[in-house]
Coordinates of C-alpha atoms and ligand atoms in Angstrom, one line a residue:
X1 CA 27.9 7.1 2.4
X2 CA 28.7 3.5 3.1
X3 CA 25.1 2.6 2.5
X4 CA 25.0 4.5 -0.8
X5 CA 28.2 2.7 -2.0
X6 CA 26.7 -0.6 -1.0
X7 CA 23.5 0.2 -2.9
X8 CA 25.5 1.3 -5.9
X9 CA 27.5 -1.9 -5.8
X10 CA 24.4 -3.9 -5.6
X11 CA 22.9 -1.9 -8.5
X12 CA 25.9 -2.5 -10.7
X13 CA 25.8 -6.2 -10.0
X14 CA 22.1 -6.4 -10.6
X15 CA 22.4 -4.6 -13.9
X16 CA 25.4 -6.7 -15.0
X17 CA 23.5 -9.9 -14.3
X18 CA 20.5 -8.8 -16.2
X19 CA 22.5 -7.8 -19.2
X20 CA 23.2 -11.4 -19.8
X21 CA 20.9 -13.5 -21.9
X22 CA 18.7 -15.8 -19.9
X23 CA 20.0 -19.2 -20.9
X24 CA 23.7 -18.5 -21.0
X25 CA 23.9 -17.0 -17.6
X26 CA 21.2 -19.1 -15.9
X27 CA 17.7 -17.7 -15.1
X28 CA 16.8 -14.0 -15.0
X29 CA 16.3 -13.2 -11.3
X30 CA 13.6 -10.9 -10.2
X31 CA 13.9 -9.8 -6.6
X32 CA 10.4 -8.9 -5.3
X33 CA 10.6 -7.1 -2.0
X34 CA 7.7 -6.1 0.2
X35 CA 7.0 -5.2 3.9
X36 CA 4.0 -7.4 4.9
X37 CA 3.6 -11.0 6.0
X38 CA 3.3 -13.9 3.5
X39 CA -0.2 -14.6 4.9
X40 CA -1.8 -11.4 3.6
X41 CA -3.4 -10.5 0.3
X42 CA -0.1 -8.9 -1.0
X43 CA 2.1 -11.7 0.5
X44 CA 0.0 -14.3 -1.3
X45 CA -0.1 -12.3 -4.5
X46 CA 3.7 -12.1 -4.6
X47 CA 4.0 -15.8 -4.1
X48 CA 1.3 -16.4 -6.8
X49 CA 3.3 -14.2 -9.2
X50 CA 6.4 -16.2 -8.4
X51 CA 4.7 -19.5 -9.1
X52 CA 3.1 -18.3 -12.4
X53 CA 6.2 -16.4 -13.6
X54 CA 8.4 -19.4 -13.2
X55 CA 5.8 -21.7 -14.8
X56 CA 5.0 -19.5 -17.8
X57 CA 8.7 -18.8 -18.6
X58 CA 9.6 -22.5 -18.1
X59 CA 12.1 -21.6 -15.5
X60 CA 13.9 -18.9 -17.5
X61 CA 12.8 -16.4 -14.8
X62 CA 13.3 -17.0 -11.1
X63 CA 11.4 -14.8 -8.7
X64 CA 12.8 -14.3 -5.2
X65 CA 10.2 -13.0 -2.8
X66 CA 11.4 -11.1 0.3
X67 CA 8.5 -10.5 2.6
X68 CA 8.2 -8.7 5.9
X69 CA 10.9 -6.0 5.2
X70 CA 13.6 -8.8 5.2
X71 CA 15.4 -7.1 2.3
X72 CA 14.4 -3.5 2.6
X73 CA 12.2 -1.3 4.7
X74 CA 9.7 1.1 3.1
X75 CA 12.0 4.0 2.1
X76 CA 14.9 1.9 1.3
X77 CA 13.0 -0.3 -1.1
X78 CA 12.0 2.7 -3.3
X79 CA 15.6 3.8 -3.5
X80 CA 16.7 0.3 -4.3
X81 CA 14.2 0.0 -7.2
X82 CA 15.5 3.3 -8.6
X83 CA 19.1 2.0 -8.4
X84 CA 18.2 -1.4 -9.9
X85 CA 19.2 -3.5 -6.8
X86 CA 15.7 -4.8 -6.6
X87 CA 13.4 -5.4 -9.6
X88 CA 9.8 -5.5 -8.3
X89 CA 7.9 -3.9 -5.4
X90 CA 4.3 -3.5 -4.4
X91 CA 4.3 -0.5 -2.1
X92 CA 1.1 1.1 -0.9
X93 CA 0.3 4.0 -3.1
X94 CA 0.5 6.2 0.0
X95 CA 4.3 5.8 -0.3
X96 CA 4.8 7.1 -3.8
X97 CA 5.7 10.8 -3.2
X98 CA 9.5 9.9 -3.0
X99 CA 9.1 8.7 -6.6
X100 CA 8.0 12.2 -7.6
X101 CA 4.3 11.4 -8.0
X102 CA 2.4 13.0 -5.2
X103 CA -0.8 12.5 -7.2
X104 CA -1.2 8.9 -5.9
X105 CA -1.9 10.4 -2.5
X106 CA -5.3 11.6 -3.7
X107 CA -6.4 7.9 -3.3
X108 CA -5.9 8.4 0.5
X109 CA -8.6 11.0 0.7
X110 CA -11.0 10.0 3.6
X111 CA -14.3 8.4 2.6
X112 CA -13.3 8.6 -1.1
X113 CA -14.5 5.1 -2.2
X114 CA -18.0 4.2 -1.2
X115 CA -17.3 0.5 -1.3
X116 CA -15.1 -2.3 -2.6
X117 CA -16.7 -2.3 -6.0
X118 CA -16.4 1.4 -6.5
X119 CA -12.7 1.2 -5.6
X120 CA -12.1 -1.7 -8.0
X121 CA -13.8 -0.1 -10.9
X122 CA -11.9 3.2 -10.4
X123 CA -8.5 1.5 -10.5
X124 CA -9.3 -0.6 -13.6
X125 CA -10.5 2.5 -15.4
X126 CA -9.2 6.0 -16.2
X127 CA -8.0 6.8 -12.7
X128 CA -5.6 3.8 -12.5
X129 CA -4.3 4.4 -16.0
X130 CA -3.8 8.2 -15.5
X131 CA -1.7 7.5 -12.4
X132 CA 0.4 4.9 -14.2
X133 CA 1.1 7.5 -16.9
X134 CA 2.5 9.8 -14.3
X135 CA 4.8 7.1 -13.0
X136 CA 6.2 6.3 -16.5
X137 CA 7.7 9.8 -16.7
X138 CA 9.8 8.9 -13.6
X139 CA 11.3 5.8 -15.2
X140 CA 9.0 3.4 -13.3
X141 CA 6.4 1.1 -14.9
X142 CA 3.2 0.3 -13.1
X143 CA 2.1 -3.3 -13.8
X144 CA -1.0 -3.7 -11.6
X145 CA -3.0 -2.5 -8.7
X146 CA -3.5 -4.9 -5.8
X147 CA -6.3 -4.4 -3.2
X148 CA -6.1 -4.6 0.5
X149 CA -9.4 -3.1 1.6
X150 CA -10.3 -0.4 4.0
X151 CA -8.5 1.0 7.0
X152 CA -9.5 0.6 10.6
X153 CA -8.0 2.9 13.3
X154 CA -6.9 2.1 16.8
X155 CA -5.6 3.4 20.1
X156 CA -5.7 2.5 23.8
X157 CA -9.0 4.4 24.2
X158 CA -12.2 4.1 22.2
X159 CA -12.2 6.3 19.0
X160 CA -15.9 6.9 18.5
X161 CA -16.2 10.7 18.0
X162 CA -13.7 13.0 16.2
X163 CA -12.9 14.6 19.5
X164 CA -11.5 11.3 20.8
X165 CA -8.4 11.8 18.5
X166 CA -7.4 15.0 20.2
X167 CA -3.7 14.9 21.3
X168 CA -3.0 11.3 20.3
X169 CA 0.1 10.4 18.3
X170 CA -0.7 8.2 15.2
X171 CA 1.7 6.3 13.0
X172 CA 1.1 7.0 9.3
X173 CA 2.8 5.3 6.4
X174 CA 3.8 8.3 4.3
X175 CA 0.9 10.1 2.7
X176 CA 0.5 13.8 3.5
X177 CA -3.2 13.4 2.9
X178 CA -3.3 11.0 5.9
X179 CA -1.2 13.4 7.8
X180 CA -3.8 16.1 7.1
X181 CA -6.9 14.1 8.1
X182 CA -5.3 13.1 11.4
X183 CA -4.3 16.7 12.0
X184 CA -7.8 18.1 11.4
X185 CA -9.0 15.7 14.0
X186 CA -6.5 17.2 16.5
X187 CA -4.1 14.2 16.4
X188 CA -0.4 14.2 15.9
X189 CA 0.6 12.0 12.9
X190 CA 4.1 10.6 12.5
X191 CA 5.6 8.8 9.5
X192 CA 7.2 5.5 10.4
X193 CA 8.3 2.4 8.6
X194 CA 5.8 -0.5 8.7
X195 CA 8.4 -2.8 10.4
X196 CA 8.7 -0.5 13.3
X197 CA 5.0 0.0 14.1
X198 CA 4.5 -2.9 16.5
X199 CA 7.3 -1.8 18.8
X200 CA 6.3 1.8 18.6
X201 CA 2.7 0.9 19.7
X202 CA 4.0 -1.4 22.4
X203 CA 6.4 1.1 23.9
X204 CA 4.1 4.1 23.5
X205 CA 6.2 6.0 21.0
X206 CA 2.9 6.4 19.2
X207 CA -0.6 6.0 20.7
X208 CA -2.4 4.6 17.7
X209 CA -2.3 3.7 14.0
X210 CA -4.5 2.8 11.0
X211 CA -4.4 -0.3 8.9
X212 CA -6.4 -3.1 7.4
X213 CA -7.5 -6.2 9.4
X214 CA -5.0 -8.4 7.6
X215 CA -2.1 -6.2 8.5
X216 CA -3.3 -5.8 12.1
X217 CA -3.6 -9.5 12.6
X218 CA -0.4 -10.6 10.9
X219 CA 1.7 -7.9 12.7
X220 CA -0.1 -8.4 16.0
X221 CA -1.0 -4.7 16.3
X222 CA -4.3 -5.7 17.9
X223 CA -2.4 -7.2 20.8
X224 CA -1.0 -3.8 21.7
X225 CA -4.1 -1.7 21.0
X226 CA -7.0 -1.9 23.4
X227 CA -9.6 -0.4 21.0
X228 CA -10.0 -0.7 17.3
X229 CA -12.7 1.1 15.3
X230 CA -13.8 -0.6 12.1
X231 CA -14.2 2.7 10.5
X232 CA -13.4 2.0 6.8
X233 CA -12.4 5.7 6.6
X234 CA -9.7 5.3 3.9
X235 CA -8.5 2.6 1.4
X236 CA -5.3 0.7 1.2
X237 CA -4.1 -0.3 -2.2
X238 CA -0.7 -1.2 -3.8
X239 CA 0.8 -0.6 -7.1
X240 CA 3.1 -3.4 -8.4
X241 CA 6.0 -1.5 -9.9
X242 CA 9.3 -2.2 -11.8
X243 CA 12.1 -0.1 -13.0
X244 CA 11.3 0.7 -16.7
X245 CA 14.9 0.2 -17.8
X246 CA 14.9 -3.3 -16.4
X247 CA 11.4 -4.2 -17.7
X248 CA 12.0 -2.8 -21.2
X249 CA 15.3 -4.6 -21.4
X250 CA 13.8 -8.0 -21.0
X251 CA 13.5 -10.3 -24.1
X252 CA 10.0 -9.5 -25.5
X253 CA 8.7 -13.1 -25.2
X254 CA 9.7 -13.3 -21.6
X255 CA 8.2 -9.9 -20.8
X256 CA 4.9 -11.1 -22.3
X257 CA 4.9 -14.2 -20.2
X258 CA 5.6 -12.2 -17.1
X259 CA 2.8 -9.8 -18.0
X260 CA 0.4 -12.8 -18.2
X261 CA 1.7 -14.0 -14.8
X262 CA 1.1 -10.6 -13.4
X263 CA -2.4 -10.3 -14.8
X264 CA -3.3 -13.7 -13.4
X265 CA -1.6 -13.0 -10.0
X266 CA -3.6 -9.7 -9.9
X267 CA -6.9 -11.4 -10.5
X268 CA -6.1 -13.9 -7.8
X269 CA -4.9 -11.2 -5.3
X270 CA -7.9 -9.0 -5.9
X271 CA -10.3 -11.9 -5.6
X272 CA -9.0 -13.0 -2.1
X273 CA -8.4 -9.5 -0.6
X274 CA -11.9 -9.0 0.8
X275 CA -12.2 -12.5 2.4
X276 CA -8.7 -12.3 3.8
X277 CA -9.6 -9.2 5.7
X278 CA -13.0 -10.6 6.8
X279 CA -11.1 -13.7 8.2
X280 CA -8.4 -11.5 9.8
X281 CA -11.1 -9.4 11.5
X282 CA -12.8 -12.5 12.8
X283 CA -9.5 -13.8 14.2
X284 CA -8.8 -10.4 15.9
X285 CA -12.2 -10.6 17.5
X286 CA -11.8 -14.2 18.6
X287 CA -8.4 -13.3 20.2
X288 CA -10.2 -11.3 22.8
X289 CA -7.1 -9.0 23.0
X290 CA -8.9 -5.8 21.9
X291 CA -12.4 -4.3 21.7
X292 CA -13.8 -3.7 18.3
X293 CA -16.1 -0.7 17.7
X294 CA -18.4 0.0 14.8
X295 CA -19.7 3.4 13.9
X296 CA -23.4 4.2 13.7
X297 CA -24.5 6.1 10.6
X298 CA -24.7 9.3 12.7
X299 CA -21.1 8.8 14.0
X300 CA -19.9 8.2 10.5
X301 CA -21.3 11.5 9.4
X302 CA -19.5 13.2 12.3
X303 CA -16.2 11.7 11.1
X304 CA -16.9 12.6 7.5
X305 CA -17.7 16.2 8.4
X306 CA -14.6 16.5 10.7
X307 CA -12.3 15.2 8.0
X308 CA -13.8 17.1 5.2
X309 CA -11.3 20.0 5.3
X310 CA -8.7 17.5 3.9
X311 CA -10.3 17.8 0.5
X312 CA -9.8 21.6 0.2
X313 CA -6.2 21.2 1.4
X314 CA -5.5 18.4 -1.0
X315 CA -5.4 20.6 -4.0
X316 CA -2.1 22.2 -3.0
X317 CA -0.6 18.7 -2.5
X318 CA -1.9 16.5 -5.3
X319 CA -3.0 19.2 -7.8
X320 CA -6.4 19.8 -9.4
X321 CA -6.2 17.4 -12.4
X322 CA -6.4 14.2 -10.3
X323 CA -9.1 15.7 -8.0
X324 CA -11.1 16.5 -11.1
X325 CA -10.7 13.1 -12.5
X326 CA -11.7 11.5 -9.2
X327 CA -14.8 13.7 -9.0
X328 CA -15.8 12.8 -12.6
X329 CA -15.2 9.0 -12.3
X330 CA -16.6 8.6 -8.8
X331 CA -19.5 11.0 -9.3
X332 CA -18.6 13.0 -6.2
X333 CA -18.0 16.6 -5.3
X334 CA -14.5 17.6 -4.4
Ligands
LIG401 C1 1.8 0.4 5.9 O1 2.9 0.8 5.9 O2 1.0 0.6 6.8 C2 1.3 -0.5 4.7 O3 1.6 0.2 3.6 C3 2.0 -1.8 4.7 C4 1.5 -2.5 3.5 O4 2.3 -2.7 2.6 O5 0.4 -3.0 3.6

């Protein structure tokens, strides 16, 4: 109750301050909250947006970036956006079900995107647009998709064959599709806020996790996981989102400048994501604190077969339309 009142208070304050015209009341403040380190593709993207937004609006907008869950953790930040106490987020699309759009979870299907280029084309095209339309109906405007590459998976024992997952507890970020693909491997998935993962791995609350190299490296997950498989079994992407009421209430010239800042920050983020992850993986390797494993083609096929039942199950979670659209755009069978 106390937390709710605090949030409501913050929301009322945020709304009041944004109702004021930019010049009379000082700059329009955009609080941009996220859960990863500054030194990651998303962290750098948020800082680039800040730089460009403040430049293009001649200081009429001030962007305050709060990285590393310093303002809100995963679940709280979504509530805060709906209440208006934060203006901009870039959650992983695996965390969108609480917004009422489970369809985003289809992007978590294992082995869905063949490579980086296939992913990028899909999100720029009809798939990305279709998902943003769904969001609009919930009072949220999607501004951009930011890339963070493919997931690796880790534990304190080597994960080479599907049977190696049996009985292990894995931290997942929120998607029921990820929940399902771990379950079909015989593992026990558990949703947990990103900020709590390091400690949970360290103390054995969970045995393993999945994430991208940049997140492993900056959160030091590799220091508390003896084995990492560079599996690329699923993709991690973000949607930059704003509360539609806030966004549509901005003076049109300012909104336009912010859209340009977002477009440029998006090009920048998506252009560095791949290399950031290559560099992070090299640093993980150089640290000597974990053993990296790569799957052979035959092992990859074993994983694909073992995880395949996720696709049939997905229909009841994300619905047929998004599965049909993915099948059509990616030229794959569902
Ligand atoms: C996670 O929770 O694992 C990721 O979504 C964190 C992030 O934002 O990259």
